[in-house]
mmCIF file of C-alpha atoms in Angstrom:
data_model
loop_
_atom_site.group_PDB
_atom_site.id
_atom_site.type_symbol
_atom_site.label_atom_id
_atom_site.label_comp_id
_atom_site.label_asym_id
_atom_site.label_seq_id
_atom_site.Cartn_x
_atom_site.Cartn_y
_atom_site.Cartn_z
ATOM 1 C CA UNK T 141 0.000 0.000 0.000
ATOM 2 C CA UNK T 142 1.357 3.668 -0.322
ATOM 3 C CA UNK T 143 1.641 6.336 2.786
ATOM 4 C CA UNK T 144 3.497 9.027 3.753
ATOM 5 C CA UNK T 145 7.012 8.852 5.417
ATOM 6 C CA UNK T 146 8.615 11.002 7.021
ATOM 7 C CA UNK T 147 11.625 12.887 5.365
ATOM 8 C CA UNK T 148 13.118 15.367 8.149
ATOM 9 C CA UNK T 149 13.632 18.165 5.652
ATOM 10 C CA UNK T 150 11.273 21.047 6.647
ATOM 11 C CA UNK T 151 10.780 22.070 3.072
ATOM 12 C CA UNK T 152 9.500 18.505 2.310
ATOM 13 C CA UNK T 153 8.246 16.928 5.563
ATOM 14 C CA UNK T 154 7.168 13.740 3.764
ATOM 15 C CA UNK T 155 7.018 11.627 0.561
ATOM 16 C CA UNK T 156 4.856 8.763 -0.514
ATOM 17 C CA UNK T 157 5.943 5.367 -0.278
ATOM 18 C CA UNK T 158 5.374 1.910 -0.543
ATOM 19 C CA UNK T 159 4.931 0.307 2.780
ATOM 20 C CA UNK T 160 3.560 -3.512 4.037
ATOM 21 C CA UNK T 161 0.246 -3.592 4.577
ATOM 22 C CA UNK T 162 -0.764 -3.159 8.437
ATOM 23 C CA UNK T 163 -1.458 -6.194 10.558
ATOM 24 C CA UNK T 164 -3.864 -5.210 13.084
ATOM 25 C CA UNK T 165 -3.810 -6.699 16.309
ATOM 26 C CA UNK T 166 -7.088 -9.159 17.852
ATOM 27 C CA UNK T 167 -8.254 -5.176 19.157
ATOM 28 C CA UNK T 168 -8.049 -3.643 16.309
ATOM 29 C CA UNK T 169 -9.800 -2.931 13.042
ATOM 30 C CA UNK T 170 -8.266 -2.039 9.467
ATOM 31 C CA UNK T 171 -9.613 0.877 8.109
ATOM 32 C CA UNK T 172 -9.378 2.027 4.492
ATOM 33 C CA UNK T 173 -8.613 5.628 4.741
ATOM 34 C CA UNK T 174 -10.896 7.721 3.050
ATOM 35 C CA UNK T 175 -10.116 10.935 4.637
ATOM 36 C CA UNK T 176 -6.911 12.130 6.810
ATOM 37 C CA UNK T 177 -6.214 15.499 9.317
ATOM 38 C CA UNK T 178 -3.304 16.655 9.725
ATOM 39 C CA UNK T 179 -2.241 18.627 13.234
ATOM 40 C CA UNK T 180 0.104 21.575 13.630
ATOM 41 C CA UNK T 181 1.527 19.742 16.303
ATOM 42 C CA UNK T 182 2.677 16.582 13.911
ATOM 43 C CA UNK T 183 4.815 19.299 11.716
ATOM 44 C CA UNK T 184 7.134 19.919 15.189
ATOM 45 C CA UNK T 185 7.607 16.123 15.692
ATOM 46 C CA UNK T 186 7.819 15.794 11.732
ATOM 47 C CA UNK T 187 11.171 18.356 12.137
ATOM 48 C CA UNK T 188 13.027 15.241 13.698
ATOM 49 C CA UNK T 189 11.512 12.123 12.800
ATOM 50 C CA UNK T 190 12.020 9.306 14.748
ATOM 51 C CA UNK T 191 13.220 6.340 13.017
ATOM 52 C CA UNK T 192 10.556 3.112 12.023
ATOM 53 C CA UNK T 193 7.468 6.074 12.798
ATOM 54 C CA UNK T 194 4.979 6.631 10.459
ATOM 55 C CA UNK T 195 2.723 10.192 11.205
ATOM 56 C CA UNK T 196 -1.085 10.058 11.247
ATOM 57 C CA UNK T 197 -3.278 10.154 13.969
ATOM 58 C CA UNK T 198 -6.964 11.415 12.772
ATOM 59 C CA UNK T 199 -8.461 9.046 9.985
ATOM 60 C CA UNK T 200 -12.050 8.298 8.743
ATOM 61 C CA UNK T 201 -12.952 5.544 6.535
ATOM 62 C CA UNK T 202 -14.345 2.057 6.438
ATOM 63 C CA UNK T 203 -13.461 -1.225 8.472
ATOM 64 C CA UNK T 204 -12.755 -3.719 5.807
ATOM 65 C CA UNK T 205 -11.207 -6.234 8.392
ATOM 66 C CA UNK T 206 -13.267 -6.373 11.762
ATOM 67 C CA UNK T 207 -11.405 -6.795 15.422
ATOM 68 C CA UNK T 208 -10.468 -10.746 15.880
ATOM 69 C CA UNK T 209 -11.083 -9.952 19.464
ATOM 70 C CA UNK T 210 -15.192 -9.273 18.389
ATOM 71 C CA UNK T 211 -14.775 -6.003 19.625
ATOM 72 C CA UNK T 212 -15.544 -2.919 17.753
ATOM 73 C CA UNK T 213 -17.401 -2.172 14.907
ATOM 74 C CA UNK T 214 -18.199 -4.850 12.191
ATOM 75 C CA UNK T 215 -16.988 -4.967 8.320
ATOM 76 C CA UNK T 216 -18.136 -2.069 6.296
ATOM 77 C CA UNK T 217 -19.073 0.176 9.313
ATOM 78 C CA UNK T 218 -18.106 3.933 8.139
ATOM 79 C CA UNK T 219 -15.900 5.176 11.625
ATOM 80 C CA UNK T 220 -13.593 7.663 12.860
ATOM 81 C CA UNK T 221 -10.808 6.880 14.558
ATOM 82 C CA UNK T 222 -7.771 7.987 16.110
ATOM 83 C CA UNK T 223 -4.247 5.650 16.001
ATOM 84 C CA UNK T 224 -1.370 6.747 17.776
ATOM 85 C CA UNK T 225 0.308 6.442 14.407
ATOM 86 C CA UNK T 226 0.150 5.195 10.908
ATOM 87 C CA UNK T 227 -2.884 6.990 9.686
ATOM 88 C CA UNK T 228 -1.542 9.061 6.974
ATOM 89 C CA UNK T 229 -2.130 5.710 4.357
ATOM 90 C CA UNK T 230 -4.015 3.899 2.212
ATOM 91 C CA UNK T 231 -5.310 1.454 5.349
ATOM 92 C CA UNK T 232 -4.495 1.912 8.904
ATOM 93 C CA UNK T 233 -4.820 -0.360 11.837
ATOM 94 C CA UNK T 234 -6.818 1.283 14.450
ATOM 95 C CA UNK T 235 -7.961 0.382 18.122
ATOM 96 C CA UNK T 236 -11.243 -0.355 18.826
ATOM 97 C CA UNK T 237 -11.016 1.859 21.716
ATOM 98 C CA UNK T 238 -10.225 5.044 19.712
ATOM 99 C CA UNK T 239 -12.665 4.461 17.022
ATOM 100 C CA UNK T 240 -15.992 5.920 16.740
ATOM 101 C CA UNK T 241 -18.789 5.461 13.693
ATOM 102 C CA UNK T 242 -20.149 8.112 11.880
ATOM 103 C CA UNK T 243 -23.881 8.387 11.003
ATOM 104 C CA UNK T 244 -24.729 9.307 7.130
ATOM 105 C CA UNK T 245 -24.536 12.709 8.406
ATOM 106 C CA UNK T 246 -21.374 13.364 8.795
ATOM 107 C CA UNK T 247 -19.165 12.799 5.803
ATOM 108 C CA UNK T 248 -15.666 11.630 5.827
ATOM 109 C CA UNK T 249 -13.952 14.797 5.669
ATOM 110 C CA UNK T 250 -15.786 16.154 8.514
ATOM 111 C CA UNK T 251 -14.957 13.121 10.345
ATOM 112 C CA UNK T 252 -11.733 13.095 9.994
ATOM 113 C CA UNK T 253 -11.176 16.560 11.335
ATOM 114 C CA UNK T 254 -12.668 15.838 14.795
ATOM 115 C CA UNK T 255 -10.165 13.637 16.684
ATOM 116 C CA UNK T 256 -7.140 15.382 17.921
ATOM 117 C CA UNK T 257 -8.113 18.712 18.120
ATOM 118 C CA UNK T 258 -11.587 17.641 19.151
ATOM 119 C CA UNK T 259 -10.633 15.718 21.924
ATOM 120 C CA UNK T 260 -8.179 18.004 23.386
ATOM 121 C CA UNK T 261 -11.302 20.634 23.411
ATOM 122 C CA UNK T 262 -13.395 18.138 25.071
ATOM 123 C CA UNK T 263 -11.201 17.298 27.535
ATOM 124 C CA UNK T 264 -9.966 20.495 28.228
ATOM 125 C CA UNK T 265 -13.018 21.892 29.136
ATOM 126 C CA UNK T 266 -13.893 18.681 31.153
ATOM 127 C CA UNK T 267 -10.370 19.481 33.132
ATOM 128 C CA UNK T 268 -11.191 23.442 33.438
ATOM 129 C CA UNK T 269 -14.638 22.538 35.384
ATOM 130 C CA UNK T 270 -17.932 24.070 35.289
ATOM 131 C CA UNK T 271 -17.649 27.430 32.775
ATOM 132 C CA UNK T 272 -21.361 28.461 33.427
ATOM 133 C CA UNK T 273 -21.351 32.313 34.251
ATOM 134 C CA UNK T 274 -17.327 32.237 33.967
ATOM 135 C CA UNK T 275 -15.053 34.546 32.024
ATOM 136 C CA UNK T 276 -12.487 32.334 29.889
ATOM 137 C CA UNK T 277 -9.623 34.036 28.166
ATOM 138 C CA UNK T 278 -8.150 31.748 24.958
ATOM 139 C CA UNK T 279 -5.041 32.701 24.069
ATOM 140 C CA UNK T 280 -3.875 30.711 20.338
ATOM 141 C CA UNK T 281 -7.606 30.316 19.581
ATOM 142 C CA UNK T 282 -7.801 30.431 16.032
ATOM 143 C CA UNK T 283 -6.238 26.929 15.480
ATOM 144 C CA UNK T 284 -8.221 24.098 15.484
ATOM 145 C CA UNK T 285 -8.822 23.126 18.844
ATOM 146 C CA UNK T 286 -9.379 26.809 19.495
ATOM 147 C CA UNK T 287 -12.560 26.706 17.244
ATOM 148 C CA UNK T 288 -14.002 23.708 18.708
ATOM 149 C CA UNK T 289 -13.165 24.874 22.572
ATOM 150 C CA UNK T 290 -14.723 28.233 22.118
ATOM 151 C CA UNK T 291 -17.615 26.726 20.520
ATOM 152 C CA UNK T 292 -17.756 24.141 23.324
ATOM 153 C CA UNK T 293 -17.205 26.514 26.156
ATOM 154 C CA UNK T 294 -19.909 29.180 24.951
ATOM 155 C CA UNK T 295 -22.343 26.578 24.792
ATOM 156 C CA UNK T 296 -21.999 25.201 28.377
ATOM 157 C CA UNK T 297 -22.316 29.032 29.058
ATOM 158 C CA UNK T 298 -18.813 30.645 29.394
ATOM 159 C CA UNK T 299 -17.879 34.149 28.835
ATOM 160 C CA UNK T 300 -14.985 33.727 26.388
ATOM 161 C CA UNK T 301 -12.290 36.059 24.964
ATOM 162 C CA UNK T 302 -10.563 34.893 22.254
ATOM 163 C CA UNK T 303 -6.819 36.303 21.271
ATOM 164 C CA UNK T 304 -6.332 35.979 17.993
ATOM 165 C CA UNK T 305 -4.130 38.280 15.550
ATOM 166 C CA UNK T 306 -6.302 37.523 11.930
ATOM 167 C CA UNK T 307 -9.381 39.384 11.837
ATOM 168 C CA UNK T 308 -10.903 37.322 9.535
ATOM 169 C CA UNK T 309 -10.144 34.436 12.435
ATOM 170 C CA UNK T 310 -11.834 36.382 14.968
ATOM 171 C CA UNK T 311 -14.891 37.161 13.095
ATOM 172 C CA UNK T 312 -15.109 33.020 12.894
ATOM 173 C CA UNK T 313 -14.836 32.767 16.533
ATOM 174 C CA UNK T 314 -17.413 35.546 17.337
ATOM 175 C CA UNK T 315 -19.941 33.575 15.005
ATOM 176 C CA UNK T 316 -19.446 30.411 17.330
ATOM 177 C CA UNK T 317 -19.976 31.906 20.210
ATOM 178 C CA UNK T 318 -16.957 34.467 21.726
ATOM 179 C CA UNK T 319 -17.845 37.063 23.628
ATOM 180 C CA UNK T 320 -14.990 39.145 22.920
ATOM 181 C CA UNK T 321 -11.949 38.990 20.115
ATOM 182 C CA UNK T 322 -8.786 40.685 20.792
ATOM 183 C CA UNK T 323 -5.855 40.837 18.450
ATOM 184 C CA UNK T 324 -3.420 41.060 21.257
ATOM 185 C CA UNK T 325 -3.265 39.470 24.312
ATOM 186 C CA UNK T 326 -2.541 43.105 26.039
ATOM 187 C CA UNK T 327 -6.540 43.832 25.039
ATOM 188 C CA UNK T 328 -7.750 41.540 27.185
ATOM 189 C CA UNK T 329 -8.193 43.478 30.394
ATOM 190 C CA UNK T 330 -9.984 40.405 32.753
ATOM 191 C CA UNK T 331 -9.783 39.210 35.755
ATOM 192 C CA UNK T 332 -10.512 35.913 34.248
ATOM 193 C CA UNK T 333 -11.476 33.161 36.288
ATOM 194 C CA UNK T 334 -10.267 30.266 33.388
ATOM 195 C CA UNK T 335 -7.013 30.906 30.811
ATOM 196 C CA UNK T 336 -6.662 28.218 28.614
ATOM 197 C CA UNK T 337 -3.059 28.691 27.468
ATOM 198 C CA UNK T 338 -1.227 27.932 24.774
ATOM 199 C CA UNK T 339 0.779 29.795 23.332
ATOM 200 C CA UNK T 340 3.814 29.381 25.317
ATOM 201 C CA UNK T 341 6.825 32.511 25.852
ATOM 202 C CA UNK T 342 5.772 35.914 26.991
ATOM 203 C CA UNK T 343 2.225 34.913 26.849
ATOM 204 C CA UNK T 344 2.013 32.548 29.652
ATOM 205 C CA UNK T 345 2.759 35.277 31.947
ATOM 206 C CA UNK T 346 0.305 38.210 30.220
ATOM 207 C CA UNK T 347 -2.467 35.497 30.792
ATOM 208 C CA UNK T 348 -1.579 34.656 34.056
ATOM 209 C CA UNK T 349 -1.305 38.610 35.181
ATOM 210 C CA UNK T 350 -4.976 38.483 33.529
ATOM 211 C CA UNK T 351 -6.364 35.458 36.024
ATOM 212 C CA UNK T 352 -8.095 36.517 38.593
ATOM 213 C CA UNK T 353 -7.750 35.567 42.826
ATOM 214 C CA UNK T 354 -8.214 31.817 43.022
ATOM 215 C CA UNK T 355 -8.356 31.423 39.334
ATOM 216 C CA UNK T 356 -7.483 28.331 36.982
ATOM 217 C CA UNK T 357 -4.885 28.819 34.282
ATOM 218 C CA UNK T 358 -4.463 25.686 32.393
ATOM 219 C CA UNK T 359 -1.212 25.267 29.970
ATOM 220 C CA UNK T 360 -1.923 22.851 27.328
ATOM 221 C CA UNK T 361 0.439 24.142 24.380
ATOM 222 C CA UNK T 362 3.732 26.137 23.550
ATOM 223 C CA UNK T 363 2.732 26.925 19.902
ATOM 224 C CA UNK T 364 5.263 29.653 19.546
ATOM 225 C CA UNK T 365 7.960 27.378 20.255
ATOM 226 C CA UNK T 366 9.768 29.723 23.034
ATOM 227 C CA UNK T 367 10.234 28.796 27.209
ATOM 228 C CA UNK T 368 7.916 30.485 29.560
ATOM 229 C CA UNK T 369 9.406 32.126 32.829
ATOM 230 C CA UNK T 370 7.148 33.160 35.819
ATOM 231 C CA UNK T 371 7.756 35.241 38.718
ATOM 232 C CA UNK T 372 6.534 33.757 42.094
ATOM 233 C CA UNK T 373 6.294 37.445 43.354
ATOM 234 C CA UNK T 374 3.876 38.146 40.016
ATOM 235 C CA UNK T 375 1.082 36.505 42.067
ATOM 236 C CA UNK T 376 0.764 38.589 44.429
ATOM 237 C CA UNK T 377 -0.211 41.338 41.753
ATOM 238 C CA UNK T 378 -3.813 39.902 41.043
ATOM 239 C CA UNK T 379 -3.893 36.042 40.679
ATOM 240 C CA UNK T 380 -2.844 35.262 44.437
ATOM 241 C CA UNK T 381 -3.243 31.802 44.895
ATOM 242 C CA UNK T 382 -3.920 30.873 41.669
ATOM 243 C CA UNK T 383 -3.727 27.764 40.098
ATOM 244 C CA UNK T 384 -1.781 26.637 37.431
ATOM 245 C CA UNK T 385 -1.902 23.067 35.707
ATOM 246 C CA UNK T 386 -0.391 21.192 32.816
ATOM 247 C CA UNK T 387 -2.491 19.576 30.616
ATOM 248 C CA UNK T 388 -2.186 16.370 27.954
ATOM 249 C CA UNK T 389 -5.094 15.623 26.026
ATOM 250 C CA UNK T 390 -4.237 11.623 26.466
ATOM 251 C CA UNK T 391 -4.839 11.626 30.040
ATOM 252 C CA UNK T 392 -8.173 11.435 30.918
ATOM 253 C CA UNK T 393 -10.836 8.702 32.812
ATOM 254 C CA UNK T 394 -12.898 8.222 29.614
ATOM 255 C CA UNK T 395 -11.860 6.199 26.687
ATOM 256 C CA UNK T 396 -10.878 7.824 23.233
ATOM 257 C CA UNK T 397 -13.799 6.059 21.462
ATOM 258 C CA UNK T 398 -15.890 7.255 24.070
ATOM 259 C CA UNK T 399 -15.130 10.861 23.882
ATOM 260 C CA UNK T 400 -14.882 10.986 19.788
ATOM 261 C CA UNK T 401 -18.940 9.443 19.507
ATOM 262 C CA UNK T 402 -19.282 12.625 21.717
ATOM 263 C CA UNK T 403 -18.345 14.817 19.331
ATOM 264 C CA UNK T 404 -19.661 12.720 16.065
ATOM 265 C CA UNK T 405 -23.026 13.499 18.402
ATOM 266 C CA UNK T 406 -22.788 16.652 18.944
ATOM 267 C CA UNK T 407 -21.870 17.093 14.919
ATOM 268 C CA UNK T 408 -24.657 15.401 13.752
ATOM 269 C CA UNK T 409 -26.841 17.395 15.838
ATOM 270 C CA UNK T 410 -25.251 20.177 14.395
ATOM 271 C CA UNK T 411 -24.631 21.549 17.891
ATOM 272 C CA UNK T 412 -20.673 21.312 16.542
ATOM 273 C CA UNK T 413 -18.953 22.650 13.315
ATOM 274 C CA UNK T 414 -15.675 21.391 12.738
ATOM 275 C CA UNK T 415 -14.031 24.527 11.196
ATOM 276 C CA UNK T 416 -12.210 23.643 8.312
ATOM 277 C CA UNK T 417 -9.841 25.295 5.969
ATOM 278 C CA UNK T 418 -8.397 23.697 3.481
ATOM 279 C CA UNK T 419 -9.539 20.055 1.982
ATOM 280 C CA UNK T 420 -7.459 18.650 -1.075
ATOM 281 C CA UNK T 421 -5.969 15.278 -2.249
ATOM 282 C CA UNK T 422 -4.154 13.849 -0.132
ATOM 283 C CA UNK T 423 -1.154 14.211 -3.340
ATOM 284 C CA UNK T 424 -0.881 17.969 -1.547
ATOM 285 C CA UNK T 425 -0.108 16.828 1.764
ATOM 286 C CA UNK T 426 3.537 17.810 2.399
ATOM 287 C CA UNK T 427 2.075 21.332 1.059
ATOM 288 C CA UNK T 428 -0.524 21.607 3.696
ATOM 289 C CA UNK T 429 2.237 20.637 6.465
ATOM 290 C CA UNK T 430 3.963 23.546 5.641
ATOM 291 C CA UNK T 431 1.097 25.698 5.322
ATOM 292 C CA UNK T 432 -0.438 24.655 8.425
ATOM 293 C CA UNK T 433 2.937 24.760 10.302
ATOM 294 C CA UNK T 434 3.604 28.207 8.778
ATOM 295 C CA UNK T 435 -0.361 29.638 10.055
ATOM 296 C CA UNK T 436 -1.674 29.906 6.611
ATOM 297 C CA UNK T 437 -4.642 27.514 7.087
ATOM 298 C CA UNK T 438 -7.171 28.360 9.153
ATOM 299 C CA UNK T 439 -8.415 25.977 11.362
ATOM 300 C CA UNK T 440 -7.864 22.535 10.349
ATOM 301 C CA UNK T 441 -6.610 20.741 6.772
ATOM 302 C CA UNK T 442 -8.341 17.547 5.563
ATOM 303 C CA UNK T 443 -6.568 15.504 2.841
ATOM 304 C CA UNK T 444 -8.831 12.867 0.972
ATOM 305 C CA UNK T 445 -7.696 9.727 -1.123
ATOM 306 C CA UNK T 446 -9.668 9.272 -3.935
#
């Protein structure tokens, strides 16, 4: 079968190959790929490849080899799933636990765009608490799991600021449900009493200096790539006794194909829009790694195989 390996050369983060087939183990389906996401995230780890790897870890398609283990869906189900590699191919071997199906509804390429960024949202908010009646400042939000947690998060009720620099971004974010889009984090005035953080560098400690008393920063990113450095004495200056928490999207008391049928739910209900910006064969992936790890895609970038 063909998929994408990785190359380590930032101008060309992958090529197409032919690889063996995946055996999938008794827990596991094999899914022929339809559709594939690809994460900002995967360009950093693309940038020094480790050796044996294959990238891809948001696929929809259809099982064409059920689980031995009778788990799982059956032959010809239409799912979603999410490998912990791999999924960047013509068939992937996925775990029944991180696999979800998707109604008629919701097409392949909406699917696919629903499992990483999606579940970090999901979980995020699940780790930040109740947001009803709270103010919750985004920092990075016009990425893809910034769509789908200020979506999420003005739904349940929050009051959410949303720091992004594109104005065209913002505008997006507003019509899912922010309360307020700044362009720079120095325009959001707060007290907050959630910061979802991601950004990383300076910015850790602007959104901190914007918590408020006994607030909740979580720090689940470091997009721009640069070391935070915090000030003990800074808390004294607003956020005293504040709390401030690392967060992995993998850690968490639900299962992955638990949490994804939550959002296939919601999606189908329409109650959430993956925000999508760029769908094309999946012939133009190494061009939409660089374009997604240089910010020129808005949201998230689906590559189909035809």
């Amino acid at each position: 079968m063909r998929a994408f390996l990785p190359t380590g050369d930032p101008a060309q983060p992958v090529v197409i190959a032919e690889v063996p087939e995946p055996t999938p183990r008794p827990d596991e389906v094999l899914v022929r790929v339809e559709a594939f996401s690809v994460n900002r995230g995967e360009t950093f780890k693309l940038e020094a490849p480790v050796r044996g790897e294959r990238p891809g870890k948001d696929v929809a398609g259809l099982v064409v080899q059920p689980a031995a283990d009778g788990t799982g869906p059956a032959g010809f189900a239409r799912v979603v799933g999410h490998p912990m590699g791999g999924g960047w191919a013509e068939f992937a071997a996925v775990p029944t636990s991180a696999l979800a199906v998707l109604p008629d509804s919701v097409g392949a390429v909406r699917g696919a765009a629903l499992p990483l960024a999606g579940l970090t949202a999901l979980r995020l908010l699940r780790a930040a608490g109740p947001v009803l009646g709270r103010r919750v400042l985004l920092t990075g939000a016009s990425g893809g799991v910034g769509h789908y947690v200020t979506e999420l998060a003005a739904a349940a009720g929050a009051e959410v600021t949303a720091v992004t620099r594109d104005a065209e971004r913002g505008a997006r974010l507003a019509e899912l449900g922010a309360a307020r889009v700044v362009h720079d984090l120095s325009d959001a005035h707060g007290p907050y009493d959630i910061v979802l953080e991601s950004t990383g560098g300076e910015a850790l400690a602007g959104a901190l200096a914007r918590l408020a008393r006994r607030g909740l920063l979580i720090w689940f990113g470091q997009a721009g790539r640069r070391a935070a450095t915090l000030d003990f004495f800074d808390f004294f200056n607003g956020p005293e006794s504040a709390v401030i928490r690392h967060f992995h999207y993998l850690d968490a008391d639900t299962t992955i194909g638990h949490d994804l049928a939550t959002l296939v739910h919601l999606t189908a209900q329409g109650r959430l829009h993956p925000e999508i910006g760029r769908v094309a064969d999946w012939a133009h992936t190494a061009t939409a790694l660089t374009d997604l790890r240089d910010r020129r895609i808005r949201g998230k970038a689906v590559l189909t195989l035809s």
